[in-house]
Short mmCIF file of C-alpha atoms in Angstrom, two decimals:
data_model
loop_
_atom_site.label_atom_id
_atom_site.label_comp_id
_atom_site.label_asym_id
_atom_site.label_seq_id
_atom_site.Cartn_x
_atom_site.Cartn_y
_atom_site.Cartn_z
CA UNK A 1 153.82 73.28 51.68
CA UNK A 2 157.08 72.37 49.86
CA UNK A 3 159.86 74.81 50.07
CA UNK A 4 162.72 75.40 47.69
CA UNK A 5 165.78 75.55 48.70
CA UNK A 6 165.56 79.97 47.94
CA UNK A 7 162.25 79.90 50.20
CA UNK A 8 164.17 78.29 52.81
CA UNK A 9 167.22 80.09 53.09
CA UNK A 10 165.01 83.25 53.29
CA UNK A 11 163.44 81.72 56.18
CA UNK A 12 166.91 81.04 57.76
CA UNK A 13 167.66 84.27 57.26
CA UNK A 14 164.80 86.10 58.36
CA UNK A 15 165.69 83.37 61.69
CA UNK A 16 169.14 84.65 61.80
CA UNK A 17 168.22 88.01 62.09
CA UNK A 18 165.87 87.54 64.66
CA UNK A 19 168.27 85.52 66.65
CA UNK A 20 170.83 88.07 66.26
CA UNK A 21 168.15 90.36 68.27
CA UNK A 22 167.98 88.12 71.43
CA UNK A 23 170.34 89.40 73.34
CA UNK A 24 170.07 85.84 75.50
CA UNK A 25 169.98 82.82 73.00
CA UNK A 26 172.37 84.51 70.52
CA UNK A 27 175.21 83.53 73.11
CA UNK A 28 173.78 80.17 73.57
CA UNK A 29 173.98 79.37 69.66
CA UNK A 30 177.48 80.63 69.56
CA UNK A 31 178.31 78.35 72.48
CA UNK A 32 176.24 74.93 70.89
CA UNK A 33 177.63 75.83 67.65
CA UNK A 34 181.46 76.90 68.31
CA UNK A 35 180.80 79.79 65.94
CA UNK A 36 181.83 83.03 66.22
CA UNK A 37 179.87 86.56 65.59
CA UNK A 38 182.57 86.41 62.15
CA UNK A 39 181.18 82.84 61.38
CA UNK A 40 177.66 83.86 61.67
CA UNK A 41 178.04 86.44 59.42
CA UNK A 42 179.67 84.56 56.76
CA UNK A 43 177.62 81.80 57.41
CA UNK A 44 174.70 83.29 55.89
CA UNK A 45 175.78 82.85 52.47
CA UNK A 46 176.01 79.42 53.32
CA UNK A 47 173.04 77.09 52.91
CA UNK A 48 174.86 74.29 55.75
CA UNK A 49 175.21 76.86 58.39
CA UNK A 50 171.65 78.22 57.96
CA UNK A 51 170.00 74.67 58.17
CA UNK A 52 172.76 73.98 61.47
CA UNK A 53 170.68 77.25 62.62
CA UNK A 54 167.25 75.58 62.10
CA UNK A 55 168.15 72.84 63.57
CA UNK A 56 169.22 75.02 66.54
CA UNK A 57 165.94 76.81 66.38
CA UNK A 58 163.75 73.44 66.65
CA UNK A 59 165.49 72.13 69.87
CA UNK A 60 163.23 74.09 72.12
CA UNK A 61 159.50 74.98 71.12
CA UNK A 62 159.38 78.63 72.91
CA UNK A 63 162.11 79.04 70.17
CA UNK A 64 159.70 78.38 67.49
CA UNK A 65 156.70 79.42 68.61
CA UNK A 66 159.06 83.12 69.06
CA UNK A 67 160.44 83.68 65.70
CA UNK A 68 157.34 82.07 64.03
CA UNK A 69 155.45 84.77 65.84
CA UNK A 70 157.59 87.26 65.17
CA UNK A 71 157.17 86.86 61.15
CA UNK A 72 153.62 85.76 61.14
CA UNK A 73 154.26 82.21 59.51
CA UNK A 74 153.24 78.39 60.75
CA UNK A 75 154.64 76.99 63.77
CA UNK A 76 155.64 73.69 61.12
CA UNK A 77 157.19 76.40 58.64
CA UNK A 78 161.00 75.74 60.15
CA UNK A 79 160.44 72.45 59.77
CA UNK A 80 159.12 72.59 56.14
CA UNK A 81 162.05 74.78 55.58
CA UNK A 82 164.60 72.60 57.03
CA UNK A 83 163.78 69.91 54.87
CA UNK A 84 164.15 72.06 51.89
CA UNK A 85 167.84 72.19 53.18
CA UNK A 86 171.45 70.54 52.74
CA UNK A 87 170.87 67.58 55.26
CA UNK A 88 167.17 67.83 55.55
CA UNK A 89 166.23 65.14 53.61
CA UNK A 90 168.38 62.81 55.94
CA UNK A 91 166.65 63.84 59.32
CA UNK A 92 165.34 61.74 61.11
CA UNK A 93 163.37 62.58 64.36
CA UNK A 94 163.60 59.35 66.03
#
């Protein structure tokens, strides 16, 4: 399933408020991005910051396999979603 860019940063935002409930991988995105709890907040109007939080998302599978649980979608969603994305087209999992 194709996503459009709206889709997507839905997604990302539904991600970013689950991530903003886990009280121990919130610090460690703030840490691998540099962002702040300011930053994430502005950064959800922005589409660059919410694929940077995808991408943070797909590093480890208990990640995915948590928040994909958690809103009753496909494990591949993210991924769909990313793509959908600023940057996503020029991914390459190599």
């Amino acid at each position: 399933m194709l996503h459009s860019q709206e889709s997507a940063e839905t997604l990302a935002l539904q991600a970013l408020a689950w991530l903003a409930g886990q009280e121990e991988l919130l610090p460690v995105f703030l840490g691998a991005t540099g962002a702040s709890e300011a930053d994430v907040r502005t950064g959800a109007s922005d589409p660059a910051f919410l694929a940077a939080l995808l991408d943070f998302l797909m590093m480890e599978d208990a990640w995915v396999i948590q928040f994909c649980d958690s809103v009753g979608v496909p494990y591949d969603r993210i991924m769909q979603a990313r793509y959908a994305l600023p940057g996503g087209a020029d991914t390459h999992w190599t």
